[in-house]
Every structure is written in structure tokens, then in C-alpha cells.
XYZ file of C-alpha atoms in Angstrom:
702
model
C -48.629 -1.285 -9.252
C -48.071 -1.564 -12.989
C -45.091 -3.669 -13.942
C -42.254 -1.908 -15.741
C -41.465 -3.894 -18.907
C -37.955 -2.425 -19.189
C -37.170 -3.338 -15.606
C -38.503 -6.851 -16.132
C -36.489 -7.313 -19.331
C -33.272 -6.165 -17.696
C -33.917 -8.394 -14.670
C -34.333 -11.367 -16.990
C -31.016 -10.517 -18.648
C -29.255 -10.243 -15.301
C -30.697 -13.617 -14.250
C -29.351 -15.097 -17.487
C -25.909 -13.582 -16.767
C -25.818 -15.156 -13.311
C -26.759 -18.521 -14.789
C -23.898 -18.227 -17.290
C -21.513 -17.242 -14.501
C -22.502 -20.266 -12.452
C -22.010 -22.527 -15.494
C -18.495 -21.101 -15.878
C -17.774 -21.830 -12.215
C -19.083 -25.381 -12.532
C -16.891 -25.973 -15.573
C -13.829 -24.748 -13.654
C -14.712 -26.910 -10.637
C -15.234 -29.922 -12.907
C -11.890 -29.428 -14.640
C -10.144 -29.076 -11.305
C -11.788 -32.176 -9.865
C -11.031 -34.333 -12.902
C -7.426 -33.228 -13.146
C -6.795 -33.457 -9.402
C -7.961 -37.076 -9.208
C -6.032 -38.180 -12.278
C -3.215 -40.735 -12.183
C 0.348 -39.768 -11.252
C 1.943 -40.423 -14.654
C 5.210 -38.960 -15.871
C 6.885 -35.838 -14.629
C 5.542 -33.987 -17.681
C 2.016 -35.229 -16.969
C 2.206 -34.145 -13.329
C 3.512 -30.741 -14.392
C 0.677 -30.294 -16.894
C -1.829 -31.336 -14.222
C -0.497 -28.748 -11.795
C -0.753 -26.059 -14.472
C -4.363 -26.977 -15.237
C -5.278 -26.975 -11.548
C -3.679 -23.542 -11.135
C -5.566 -22.204 -14.156
C -8.857 -23.598 -12.833
C -8.198 -22.037 -9.413
C -7.437 -18.690 -11.038
C -10.657 -18.806 -13.031
C -12.647 -19.649 -9.916
C -11.030 -16.748 -8.060
C -11.748 -14.361 -10.937
C -15.432 -15.290 -10.986
C -15.893 -15.086 -7.222
C -17.731 -11.791 -6.619
C -19.341 -12.664 -3.295
C -22.382 -10.534 -2.537
C -21.392 -7.846 -5.024
C -23.616 -7.169 -8.010
C -22.423 -8.826 -11.193
C -23.789 -6.293 -13.692
C -24.185 -2.569 -13.086
C -24.853 -0.980 -16.467
C -25.301 -1.029 -20.206
C -24.124 1.026 -23.145
C -25.867 1.368 -26.510
C -23.656 2.365 -29.395
C -24.562 4.347 -32.474
C -25.376 2.089 -35.413
C -23.653 2.147 -38.746
C -24.263 5.110 -41.022
C -27.297 3.870 -42.923
C -29.799 5.777 -45.046
C -32.328 7.702 -43.057
C -31.943 10.381 -40.392
C -33.897 8.789 -37.556
C -32.324 7.957 -34.250
C -34.258 4.724 -34.100
C -32.196 3.584 -37.028
C -29.013 4.606 -35.297
C -29.916 2.590 -32.175
C -29.343 -0.559 -34.152
C -25.676 -0.464 -33.084
C -24.089 -2.832 -30.582
C -25.278 -3.077 -27.005
C -22.948 -4.130 -24.196
C -23.673 -4.963 -20.580
C -20.880 -3.888 -18.233
C -19.958 -5.823 -15.106
C -17.276 -6.960 -12.687
C -16.098 -9.935 -14.685
C -16.507 -11.137 -18.258
C -19.255 -13.727 -18.714
C -20.063 -15.696 -21.862
C -22.893 -18.035 -22.739
C -22.651 -21.645 -23.873
C -21.810 -20.523 -27.430
C -18.987 -18.237 -26.167
C -20.985 -15.137 -27.012
C -20.316 -12.322 -24.529
C -23.077 -11.755 -21.997
C -21.206 -9.376 -19.650
C -18.203 -7.295 -20.653
C -15.464 -6.832 -18.041
C -15.399 -3.197 -16.871
C -11.714 -3.046 -17.774
C -12.179 -4.004 -21.425
C -11.592 -1.226 -23.995
C -15.203 -1.448 -25.187
C -16.370 -0.526 -21.651
C -14.428 2.740 -21.550
C -17.338 4.917 -22.828
C -19.416 3.755 -19.857
C -17.119 5.900 -17.713
C -15.861 8.543 -20.107
C -18.706 9.525 -22.407
C -20.027 13.088 -22.030
C -22.474 15.240 -23.914
C -19.599 16.874 -25.750
C -17.739 13.605 -26.300
C -20.318 10.810 -26.495
C -17.682 8.302 -27.693
C -20.161 6.644 -30.022
C -22.944 6.174 -27.465
C -26.617 6.970 -27.770
C -27.474 5.679 -24.311
C -25.741 4.873 -21.020
C -27.819 2.938 -18.509
C -26.953 2.488 -14.834
C -28.514 -0.311 -12.789
C -29.422 0.103 -9.138
C -29.180 -3.411 -7.724
C -29.357 -5.211 -4.421
C -27.457 -8.442 -4.878
C -29.111 -10.139 -7.838
C -32.252 -7.996 -7.770
C -32.599 -4.979 -10.055
C -34.179 -2.081 -8.156
C -34.015 0.732 -10.659
C -32.668 2.104 -13.923
C -31.001 5.429 -14.603
C -30.643 6.398 -18.294
C -28.513 9.060 -19.962
C -28.930 9.880 -23.649
C -26.479 11.367 -26.107
C -26.631 13.067 -29.472
C -29.661 12.878 -31.738
C -31.289 10.253 -29.549
C -31.640 12.632 -26.650
C -34.701 14.546 -27.773
C -36.485 11.576 -29.262
C -35.969 9.115 -26.429
C -35.818 11.122 -23.264
C -39.575 11.658 -22.858
C -40.437 8.006 -22.321
C -37.286 6.992 -20.511
C -37.111 5.223 -17.218
C -34.868 7.383 -15.030
C -34.017 6.316 -11.514
C -31.833 7.847 -8.799
C -28.362 8.665 -9.997
C -26.030 5.730 -9.348
C -23.250 7.917 -8.040
C -25.336 9.872 -5.535
C -27.020 6.667 -4.427
C -23.633 5.063 -3.745
C -22.371 8.119 -1.892
C -25.398 8.132 0.396
C -24.991 4.491 1.422
C -23.909 3.815 4.988
C -20.227 2.976 5.469
C -19.469 -0.519 6.715
C -15.973 0.080 8.054
C -14.533 -1.383 4.849
C -13.663 0.432 1.666
C -15.936 -0.644 -1.159
C -15.169 -0.636 -4.852
C -16.492 2.108 -7.139
C -16.568 0.026 -10.293
C -20.182 0.974 -10.993
C -19.659 4.706 -10.484
C -16.152 5.518 -11.718
C -16.077 9.091 -12.976
C -14.267 10.394 -16.043
C -11.253 11.930 -14.305
C -10.896 8.783 -12.189
C -11.139 6.502 -15.209
C -8.382 8.477 -16.918
C -6.078 7.677 -14.010
C -7.132 4.028 -13.897
C -6.452 3.478 -17.607
C -3.213 5.471 -17.793
C -0.345 3.637 -19.565
C 1.696 1.126 -17.564
C 5.325 2.256 -18.056
C 7.000 4.744 -15.767
C 5.800 6.538 -12.648
C 2.280 7.954 -12.444
C 1.814 10.598 -9.724
C -1.741 11.222 -8.544
C -2.449 14.246 -6.350
C -5.887 14.067 -4.787
C -7.507 15.964 -1.975
C -9.753 14.361 0.656
C -12.662 12.396 -0.740
C -11.501 12.451 -4.354
C -11.212 8.662 -4.331
C -7.458 8.476 -4.883
C -7.035 5.297 -2.833
C -9.837 3.357 -4.453
C -8.807 4.667 -7.870
C -5.286 3.348 -7.282
C -6.706 -0.077 -6.364
C -8.893 -0.142 -9.473
C -5.836 0.806 -11.478
C -4.013 -2.243 -10.097
C -6.937 -4.419 -11.213
C -7.022 -2.740 -14.620
C -3.294 -3.189 -15.216
C -3.484 -6.868 -14.319
C -6.343 -7.317 -16.778
C -4.676 -5.357 -19.571
C -1.132 -6.608 -18.984
C -1.845 -10.070 -17.550
C 1.399 -11.154 -19.102
C 3.884 -10.125 -17.778
C 2.398 -8.650 -14.555
C 0.924 -11.891 -13.246
C 4.414 -13.393 -13.199
C 6.234 -10.244 -12.064
C 3.748 -9.427 -9.329
C 1.838 -6.306 -8.291
C 2.422 -4.769 -4.866
C 0.110 -2.345 -3.027
C 1.705 -0.554 -0.073
C -0.452 1.089 2.581
C 0.552 3.268 5.552
C -0.527 0.898 8.377
C -2.322 -2.386 9.075
C -5.593 -0.678 9.978
C -5.573 0.753 6.482
C -4.869 -2.689 4.978
C -7.851 -4.095 6.854
C -9.935 -1.220 5.522
C -9.077 -1.872 1.828
C -8.692 -5.650 1.891
C -11.925 -6.526 0.089
C -11.656 -4.118 -2.858
C -9.424 -6.128 -5.187
C -11.081 -9.505 -4.498
C -14.451 -7.898 -5.331
C -12.928 -6.980 -8.708
C -11.771 -10.525 -9.391
C -8.110 -9.927 -8.525
C -7.027 -11.898 -5.480
C -3.355 -12.277 -6.430
C -2.173 -8.748 -5.616
C 0.116 -8.484 -2.582
C -1.178 -5.871 -0.133
C 1.340 -4.956 2.526
C 2.932 -2.337 4.730
C 6.559 -1.397 4.400
C 7.663 -3.548 7.334
C 6.500 -6.647 5.429
C 9.308 -6.038 2.944
C 11.989 -7.105 5.428
C 11.643 -10.709 6.638
C 11.731 -11.919 10.230
C 11.228 -8.632 12.042
C 8.556 -7.157 14.297
C 8.005 -3.471 13.602
C 5.431 -2.024 15.964
C 7.448 0.516 17.914
C 6.974 4.264 17.529
C 9.852 6.736 17.441
C 9.772 10.313 18.594
C 9.539 12.757 15.655
C 13.188 13.844 15.962
C 14.359 10.235 15.875
C 12.037 9.400 12.969
C 13.332 12.362 11.003
C 16.974 11.297 11.404
C 16.221 7.701 10.443
C 14.418 8.928 7.345
C 17.334 10.953 5.954
C 19.637 9.550 3.281
C 22.793 10.274 5.267
C 21.876 7.254 7.380
C 22.962 5.181 4.351
C 26.531 6.363 4.869
C 26.394 5.402 8.531
C 25.152 1.883 7.744
C 27.698 1.390 4.943
C 30.479 2.442 7.318
C 29.120 0.098 9.995
C 29.307 -2.827 7.558
C 32.901 -1.997 6.622
C 33.733 -1.648 10.324
C 32.720 -5.298 10.779
C 35.433 -6.284 8.289
C 38.180 -5.824 10.866
C 41.857 -6.635 10.919
C 43.182 -8.596 13.862
C 44.322 -6.616 16.882
C 47.080 -9.134 17.539
C 48.549 -12.182 15.862
C 46.284 -15.241 15.843
C 47.971 -18.598 16.439
C 46.332 -21.588 14.744
C 47.524 -25.042 15.983
C 47.922 -27.674 13.272
C 49.600 -30.857 14.438
C 52.876 -29.881 16.004
C 52.963 -26.543 14.206
C 51.708 -23.204 15.443
C 50.747 -21.148 12.383
C 50.699 -17.383 12.806
C 48.249 -14.999 11.112
C 49.382 -11.420 11.699
C 47.290 -8.213 11.699
C 49.025 -7.319 8.413
C 47.959 -10.679 6.955
C 44.345 -10.022 7.975
C 44.384 -6.552 6.374
C 45.500 -8.025 3.046
C 42.838 -10.742 3.213
C 40.130 -8.149 3.867
C 41.292 -5.917 1.017
C 41.328 -8.843 -1.403
C 37.819 -10.037 -0.420
C 36.397 -6.526 -0.751
C 37.577 -6.362 -4.351
C 35.877 -9.641 -5.238
C 32.523 -9.264 -3.487
C 29.523 -6.948 -3.954
C 28.015 -7.720 -0.547
C 29.386 -8.469 2.890
C 27.931 -11.974 3.271
C 28.776 -12.723 -0.339
C 32.388 -11.754 0.362
C 32.732 -14.057 3.345
C 33.352 -17.122 1.174
C 36.220 -15.335 -0.596
C 37.636 -14.207 2.716
C 37.391 -17.644 4.320
C 39.002 -19.316 1.322
C 41.799 -16.767 1.415
C 42.281 -17.398 5.117
C 42.683 -21.164 4.671
C 45.048 -20.665 1.717
C 47.129 -18.294 3.849
C 47.318 -20.741 6.736
C 48.299 -23.575 4.359
C 51.060 -21.412 2.861
C 52.642 -20.964 6.291
C 53.279 -24.687 6.836
C 56.810 -26.051 6.630
C 55.634 -28.858 4.397
C 53.188 -28.008 1.551
C 49.615 -29.172 2.171
C 46.505 -28.633 0.081
C 44.402 -25.809 1.566
C 41.251 -27.979 1.436
C 42.947 -30.447 3.775
C 44.038 -27.617 6.041
C 40.482 -26.247 6.090
C 39.007 -29.590 7.113
C 41.546 -29.986 9.936
C 41.243 -26.522 11.500
C 37.741 -25.226 10.686
C 36.234 -26.384 13.993
C 39.070 -25.107 16.172
C 38.015 -22.322 18.557
C 41.080 -20.321 17.469
C 39.936 -20.461 13.836
C 36.329 -19.632 14.542
C 37.282 -16.734 16.796
C 39.653 -15.280 14.198
C 37.102 -15.548 11.353
C 34.318 -14.080 13.487
C 36.567 -11.199 14.426
C 37.645 -10.415 10.875
C 34.571 -11.154 8.711
C 31.439 -12.369 10.551
C 28.311 -13.539 8.769
C 25.566 -11.032 9.698
C 21.844 -10.411 9.475
C 20.500 -6.845 9.303
C 19.048 -7.225 12.799
C 22.383 -8.343 14.231
C 24.232 -5.479 12.556
C 21.878 -2.747 13.804
C 21.477 -4.330 17.240
C 25.233 -4.177 17.706
C 25.556 -0.760 16.064
C 22.903 1.161 17.978
C 23.495 -0.780 21.184
C 27.085 0.456 21.426
C 27.899 4.183 21.762
C 31.441 3.450 20.552
C 30.292 1.653 17.386
C 27.653 4.290 16.670
C 30.177 7.097 16.946
C 32.802 5.208 14.940
C 30.344 4.682 12.082
C 28.490 7.992 12.125
C 30.686 10.797 13.452
C 31.433 12.045 9.936
C 27.752 12.643 9.127
C 25.999 13.185 12.471
C 26.454 15.287 15.569
C 26.938 13.621 18.932
C 23.410 14.652 19.940
C 21.955 13.046 16.829
C 23.907 9.847 17.376
C 22.607 9.729 20.937
C 19.046 9.749 19.566
C 19.843 6.643 17.516
C 21.133 4.587 20.418
C 19.035 1.905 22.071
C 19.660 -0.818 24.603
C 21.331 -3.817 23.020
C 19.256 -6.994 23.066
C 20.831 -10.335 23.940
C 19.059 -11.910 20.953
C 18.415 -9.785 17.889
C 15.246 -11.706 17.015
C 13.628 -10.455 20.249
C 13.862 -6.797 19.247
C 10.656 -4.908 18.559
C 11.709 -2.466 15.864
C 10.024 0.807 15.009
C 8.496 1.374 11.589
C 11.286 3.885 10.976
C 13.856 1.130 11.512
C 12.519 -0.848 8.546
C 14.331 1.175 5.839
C 17.552 0.914 7.859
C 17.183 -2.851 8.070
C 16.477 -2.953 4.340
C 19.555 -0.863 3.597
C 21.593 -3.241 5.731
C 20.102 -6.209 3.863
C 21.145 -4.667 0.552
C 24.718 -4.186 1.766
C 25.033 -7.473 3.626
C 23.370 -9.618 0.971
C 21.805 -13.023 1.567
C 23.439 -15.439 3.947
C 24.904 -18.425 2.063
C 22.278 -20.910 3.296
C 19.359 -18.444 3.283
C 19.429 -17.045 -0.245
C 15.696 -17.422 -0.875
C 14.725 -16.160 2.576
C 17.006 -13.104 2.414
C 16.453 -12.210 -1.244
C 14.871 -8.842 -2.047
C 11.800 -9.436 -4.229
C 10.974 -7.072 -7.076
C 7.583 -6.299 -8.655
C 6.353 -5.397 -12.109
C 4.159 -2.616 -10.710
C 3.959 -0.974 -7.300
C 1.086 1.125 -5.944
C 2.010 3.427 -3.054
C -0.703 5.179 -1.056
C -0.111 8.181 1.209
C 3.211 8.755 -0.526
C 3.468 12.274 0.880
C 4.456 10.755 4.245
C 7.214 8.497 2.939
C 10.722 9.439 4.056
C 13.612 9.400 1.564
C 14.767 6.129 3.142
C 11.291 4.594 2.787
C 11.146 5.667 -0.844
C 14.525 3.999 -1.282
C 12.972 0.717 -0.088
C 10.276 1.057 -2.734
C 12.749 1.934 -5.462
C 14.728 -1.180 -4.592
C 11.658 -3.358 -5.193
C 10.727 -1.923 -8.533
C 11.629 -4.253 -11.377
C 11.327 -1.703 -14.147
C 10.325 1.640 -12.647
C 6.562 1.116 -13.094
C 4.651 2.673 -10.181
C 1.468 4.473 -9.232
C 2.133 7.002 -6.470
C -0.915 8.609 -4.836
C -1.286 11.072 -2.024
C -2.131 14.585 -0.932
C 0.610 17.056 -0.094
C -1.804 18.826 2.261
C -2.067 15.639 4.335
C 1.684 15.199 4.947
C 1.630 14.488 8.683
C 4.793 12.459 9.312
C 8.136 13.776 10.532
C 9.476 13.246 7.014
C 6.399 14.566 5.194
C 6.993 16.276 1.855
C 5.868 19.712 0.734
C 6.063 18.954 -3.000
C 5.893 16.016 -5.372
C 9.299 16.974 -6.746
C 10.944 16.091 -3.434
C 9.275 12.668 -3.596
C 10.112 11.931 -7.213
C 13.823 12.545 -6.809
C 13.996 9.372 -4.685
C 12.140 7.125 -7.165
C 13.283 5.419 -10.371
C 13.121 7.908 -13.233
C 13.655 5.780 -16.298
C 11.329 8.154 -18.121
C 9.496 11.425 -17.471
C 6.796 10.820 -14.840
C 3.135 11.260 -15.729
C 1.008 13.414 -13.459
C -2.694 13.550 -12.690
C -4.782 15.548 -10.248
C -8.180 14.557 -8.895
C -10.120 17.775 -8.322
C -13.645 16.591 -7.568
C -14.528 15.536 -4.032
C -17.119 12.786 -3.673
C -16.917 11.961 0.023
C -17.066 15.200 1.979
C -20.273 17.293 1.876
C -19.706 20.905 0.882
C -20.404 22.413 4.364
C -17.803 20.155 5.963
C -15.327 20.809 3.147
C -15.775 24.543 3.592
C -14.787 24.266 7.249
C -11.819 22.018 6.461
C -10.614 24.344 3.697
C -9.887 26.979 6.336
C -7.277 24.653 7.840
C -5.945 23.985 4.338
C -4.636 27.550 4.270
C -2.268 26.517 7.077
C -1.604 22.939 5.944
C -0.733 23.676 2.311
C -0.971 27.337 1.331
C -1.817 27.713 -2.339
C -3.252 24.207 -2.769
C -6.843 24.180 -3.988
C -9.394 22.191 -2.017
C -11.378 19.684 -4.058
C -14.750 20.809 -5.390
C -17.443 18.833 -3.592
C -20.284 17.529 -5.770
C -22.372 17.041 -2.646
C -23.460 20.635 -2.191
C -26.243 19.698 0.195
C -25.355 18.374 3.612
C -25.620 19.018 7.311
C -23.702 21.961 8.703
C -20.904 20.915 11.078
C -21.956 20.884 14.734
C -19.514 22.782 16.958
C -19.917 22.429 20.726
C -17.986 23.893 23.638
C -17.683 21.796 26.795
C -15.715 21.824 30.041
C -13.449 19.344 31.717
C -16.175 18.440 34.222
C -18.829 17.927 31.565
C -16.638 16.373 28.876
C -17.777 12.793 29.440
C -21.476 13.661 29.567
C -21.308 15.860 26.469
C -19.226 13.306 24.548
C -21.716 10.494 25.210
C -24.559 12.816 24.238
C -22.787 13.704 20.986
C -22.212 10.021 20.204
C -25.870 9.233 20.871
C -26.960 12.098 18.638
C -24.780 10.935 15.746
C -25.829 7.286 16.043
C -29.476 8.333 15.955
C -28.880 10.608 12.960
C -27.105 8.085 10.725
C -28.944 4.896 11.655
C -26.811 1.882 10.776
C -23.764 3.857 9.636
C -20.381 4.240 11.322
C -19.318 6.849 13.874
C -15.705 7.699 14.710
C -14.566 9.661 17.739
C -11.305 11.186 16.488
C -9.132 12.512 19.276
C -5.572 13.725 19.931
C -3.195 10.813 20.490
C -2.796 11.744 24.160
C -6.553 11.681 24.746
C -7.353 8.064 23.797
C -7.536 6.809 27.402
C -9.558 9.837 28.490
C -12.074 9.387 25.672
C -12.400 5.634 26.258
C -12.892 6.221 29.983
C -15.691 8.696 29.291
C -17.454 6.264 26.956
C -17.037 3.410 29.449
C -18.618 5.549 32.171
C -21.506 6.364 29.849
C -22.103 2.734 28.905
C -21.280 3.285 25.235
C -20.227 0.207 23.260
C -17.239 1.094 21.092
C -14.308 -0.328 19.169
C -10.653 0.694 19.277
C -8.965 1.689 16.057
C -5.503 1.163 17.531
C -6.419 -2.519 17.898
C -6.561 -2.755 14.131
C -10.222 -2.742 13.070
C -13.409 -0.718 12.847
C -15.620 -3.596 14.013
C -18.157 -1.567 16.047
C -20.603 1.103 15.005
C -18.750 3.547 17.262
C -14.954 3.569 17.156
C -12.384 5.585 19.094
C -9.538 6.540 16.799
C -6.388 8.535 17.552
C -6.045 11.196 14.894
C -2.801 9.623 13.640
C -4.639 6.493 12.434
C -7.558 7.895 10.423
C -5.778 8.965 7.258
C -7.289 7.290 4.201
C -10.438 6.170 6.034
C -14.021 7.308 5.576
C -16.857 7.161 8.138
C -20.474 8.288 8.057
C -20.089 10.598 11.051
C -17.040 11.929 12.875
C -16.727 13.696 16.215
C -13.386 15.520 16.325
C -12.182 16.179 19.868
C -10.490 19.485 20.682
C -9.001 20.726 17.397
C -6.658 23.122 19.204
C -5.026 20.232 21.081
C -4.512 18.438 17.768
C -2.862 21.556 16.375
C -0.623 21.930 19.430
C 0.325 18.305 20.156
C 0.621 16.561 16.822
C 3.914 16.876 14.952
C 2.292 18.480 11.909
C -0.781 19.911 13.565
C -2.473 21.727 10.639
C -2.057 18.780 8.272
C -3.267 16.301 10.899
C -6.333 18.397 11.732
C -7.121 18.738 8.019
C -7.151 14.949 7.795
C -9.478 14.663 10.801
C -11.982 17.192 9.422
C -12.287 15.387 6.080
C -13.169 11.827 7.106
C -16.949 12.202 7.450
C -19.245 11.369 4.532
C -22.415 12.737 6.164
C -22.024 14.481 9.509
C -19.134 16.312 11.194
C -19.059 17.462 14.825
C -16.411 19.292 16.835
C -16.357 18.979 20.632
C -13.798 21.191 22.361
C -12.645 22.216 25.805
C -9.880 24.526 24.664
C -10.949 27.560 22.632
C -11.604 26.778 18.991
C -8.616 27.604 16.721
C -8.980 31.106 15.346
C -8.891 29.913 11.748
C -12.011 27.820 12.366
C -13.798 30.829 13.839
C -12.903 33.014 10.890
C -15.229 33.653 7.947
C -14.948 31.158 5.135
C -12.060 31.580 2.765
C -12.987 32.567 -0.758
């Protein structure tokens, strides 16, 4: 086979880039080693050493790309306007190689330009109508460090003259879309499309809302945006912090490698329950309970519960001090409480004012004057004192407050009767735990605990532990499912109102799911008019599968347009009827068929939540090796996944079990089924016992 000189030249350049990258790493390692082994010195010297070590560590982290390709393309700019009409003359402009991280040679000349740099923008944005100064855009098809192919696009005058002899390989985007899924979300840095790049590079201030249908890449775009903002606004965001919030831990596991592959390992990726310290939130509430806990009126209940713990004495407390018996009356306690409330913003913050007032009051009741500090030291350990203080103004954690509140019908009714019916309050009640730290909270309890933390404030000796951290930018995925109370948690953690909010209204499956972005935005910081973007092109779902799913969209979100799939070719969905007796046999056969069809790719069996045990039993009987999504990971080729856990994920092949049961059993059936039908990147199958929903039997919707 004849060698391709262009391919060889580009391979040599890529080899040079890797050598420069390794030299940069060695320099960082050398600096770190030398500084780390240096003498102790003065405080200033030790401080400077720590700073240098941190900087070296950051540089090492930024250059760590693992097995990902360093360089994925090149742009050739139009040369300066010189005499002569030829395109060859115009190709004398600058040439830039685009990659994951910036790399320079020994003379500090750029070898690779970071994909986030302004000069790299035309690589993603240039079109025939708007070439953005380019004559050529070249995509590299690589496997690790090896260049496999080249795909060239030409612009302007150069097109006719250069296209005939060009080396054109398989389109980078289509090639990436056809790759088998590994169970982890990969970056799209080599194949970002124009509408996606516009979202990624949108200005930092304010709230950016991104509506995107299934397969439009909204999640990965949001993650690339986080990386872009950190690159562009390193100061101040590196100090303020960037937070990415996902819907569940399975989702976090799915996206965990994207940002590190882009050289950004310092972003905090979390679920909402991570925002409240020292709690376990794994319980699941019934939809009616979840809905109540998500409504803002719960704030009034919690605020009243806090005030109810600032209680006057029922009867006079007698404090022994020497031969005296000092009396603190219920009226005295009421005045102390009123005074402390005026001076404090939070409950725990007010305790010090209350306690000081209590000791001053006791000292004032003595026959002979005595400094209140002396009185405090003499009576603070008395059981009478401790009992009185605990009665009137206890120090509380959020867990203790809500454990007491919801564990007592009397306290629940006292706090909430103004805003809730008796039936609703009954739904909030739970058995009181002996120790609050033993409680397993539901995810819907997290915003309530956070609201309590805001009102209670840090405990005096736990200010760092109890403090609410804020962030310079927050990325929220699947925002359409966030309740008003959950959005309140996010608002509380925003330092300056800078957020990226992504989701799909048609995929609102939670009890508190929203039907419009307006209902979401009213609960977020609006320091300026929000920016909006819509991703309209679908990259994941083949057109035949999207056509089937779009029928459900008419029920899930009437009037919302489905994304336009660029993958017009694709296998038609396989729809099979089975019976209860044959379900196991037919399921195992369907799994075998899909595994054989996709080779090394991933297969998900997506079933109604109530069917997980039945599906797993059928696969066990058939000897099928499978993983369990509810355990937290897609670590097998075949995975059983309840339909409630697959949002945001993508798999090569999906077998959706009994769509009618999903419609009937899940809280938001149409939206949940729409999610299930749009997870597959290659093959979609439906296996059903119950009759197929009528909408799926109907002709396609125009």
C-alpha cells in the first residue's frame, strides 16, 4: 500500500506534540520534587513552597489526559490580503492544531491550542456561509497516539482548487456516534457542533437555560461549558468553585470521567443530598409525600417549628445558688426569648444572647449584687439550669429538629395546621428515631434539612462544618424534575446568580416536575434577564427510534418539537408480543439477539420499577450475566435498569419491557416512557405482555 504523505506528516506532528506534553509533565514533576524536598525555612518560605507545589499539581492534573487523544484537528486560516488572486497565496495564513490541552515547545511556541481558546472557535463554528476566516478545517481520526485518518473541509475560494486532491476520511462526528458505548459518558471535544459550541461559550453572568430533547447532548454540553468557563474565567472561578449537580449517583458515575478528560479535575460533582452534611439520603417517598415536601409552603412549617422550640417556661424554674433559691418565671422567660429574637438572625446564633440574658437575669435576682459571669460559672452545670435552658432555647441540628417535628403528631400539627390539612400533615409524619444520626432520610427530605440549616444556623463549635458553601457557577442537569424546594437549595448556594440550567420539559418525570421553564426560573436568582438556548439536533437516537418516541411526545409535552435526528439511517425498532408463560424465554432470546447485533456495546433491559425482580429472575433462569443499575453502575454488558434510573444515560441497545405498564404504574407515565424510548444509540426493542399503548400502534405523527 502506498504511504500517504499527508498522513505521515500529521503523525509526525502529533508525535512531536506528545513529546512536548511529556516534557511539560517532567518539568512540573521536577519542580514539585525540588520544592517538596527543600528545607523548612521561615513561615513565608513554607507558604511559598506550598503554593509552588499546588501549582505544579494543578499543571500535572491539567496535562493528564489518560488514554484520550491529545490532538483531534487543525484549522488553516486565510492569509493576509496580498497581491494575487490565487488561493495558494491565501493559504499562507496561520495554522493551528486543536487539542484537549495547550502544549508548547521548548521555545514556548504553541504546538497545540486548547480547544477552549478563542482562536479555536472556528473549528466548531465555521460554516460555508460563515467561514470565520478559514480555508480548511481538518479532523483527525485517532486511536490513542496513532492517526488513522483525516477528514478535510474546505471553505471559500480554496474549495474548488483544493478539494480534488484532498484526503477525506470518515466524518468525525458520525464515526464518534457509531462507536460502542462503554457505560461511561465520553467527551465530545473533537466533535462539538455549532449550536452546542454556542451554548458552551455563552457569557458567564446570569442564568443560562438550555432546553434539549433526547440525544441533543445537553448533559455533555453543560460539562464542556463548565470546563470552558474555568479556562476562560480561571480567576475568580477557581477560588469560588464550580458545582455540577446531577439527579442521582448512578448518573454521577456515568459522567465522572468527562471533566478530567478535559483537564479539569477540580470541579465538584455531586447530588443534592451532598449539600447537607452528615445525613444519609437513600429513602424514597411516595409521590404524594414527595409533592408536599417539594412545595414552598413547607418553609412556613419549618420556620414555625423553629420558633416553637423557643419556648417560655410552663412553670417557674427555681435555681439554687448558695442559700438562695432564685426564681425564673414564665413571664421572665418570654421576655428573654423576645429579646434574643431581636438580636439574632438564626436560632443557634441567638442561643448565646439568650443564655447571656438568662445569667444576667438570675444575677439580678440575688439579694446581694454579684457579677453575672460569676453567677454563670457557679450555676451552669446545675441540672436545674441545664433543664431550663434546654426547655427555652435548645441548640439544634436540622436532623434533630425534623426528627422531633415529624415524629410527633402534636408538634407537626402545631407547626403546620395553618398551611396544611390534617391529611397532608399525616403524610409527613414518621416514627421518631432515638438518635437523629441513625435516620435514613429520603431525597425529598434534603431541601427540608437545608431549610432548617438556614434557619438554625451553625452550631457555635461547628461553624465550618455547618456552614453553607456557595459557588461561583453552578451547573444543574435534569432541572425539569427539581421541586421548588430543591431549586431553593441551589439558589442558596449561588454566590452571584451564575448558573447553567439544562433539561427537557418533556422528560419531567418527578412528582414535582415542571411543565414550563418559567415555573423553574421563578425559584432561581434573577439578578439579570436569563439567557435561553435550545438544542434542536439529535445526535444519539436514530431517526426510526425517534419517530416511535415522538408519538409518546404528543402525550408527554404537547406542542414541543422532537429533535431532528441527523442519523436518518438506523434499524427499525423491534416490537414483540409475549405472554406471561413465555416472558422469560422471550426476554433471554431478545437479550441474546441484541448482544449479537451490537458486538461489544452495551445493552440495557429497561423495565417498570415493579418488574425489576421479575426481570432479574428471568435472566437468572436463562443463565444471562447482567449488572444491576440500582446498585449504582453499568459494569456489565447487559444491565437491568428500572425505568426511573435511566434518565440522562445512553446505551447501544435497549429492550423496553411492557410500555403500557410503564404508562400505568409510573407517576408521570408518558414522560417516563418517552425517556425509556430515547436511550438507545443503535437498536431499540419493545417486549410486551400487555397490549401495546394505542399511541404506539398509531401511524407516525407528522
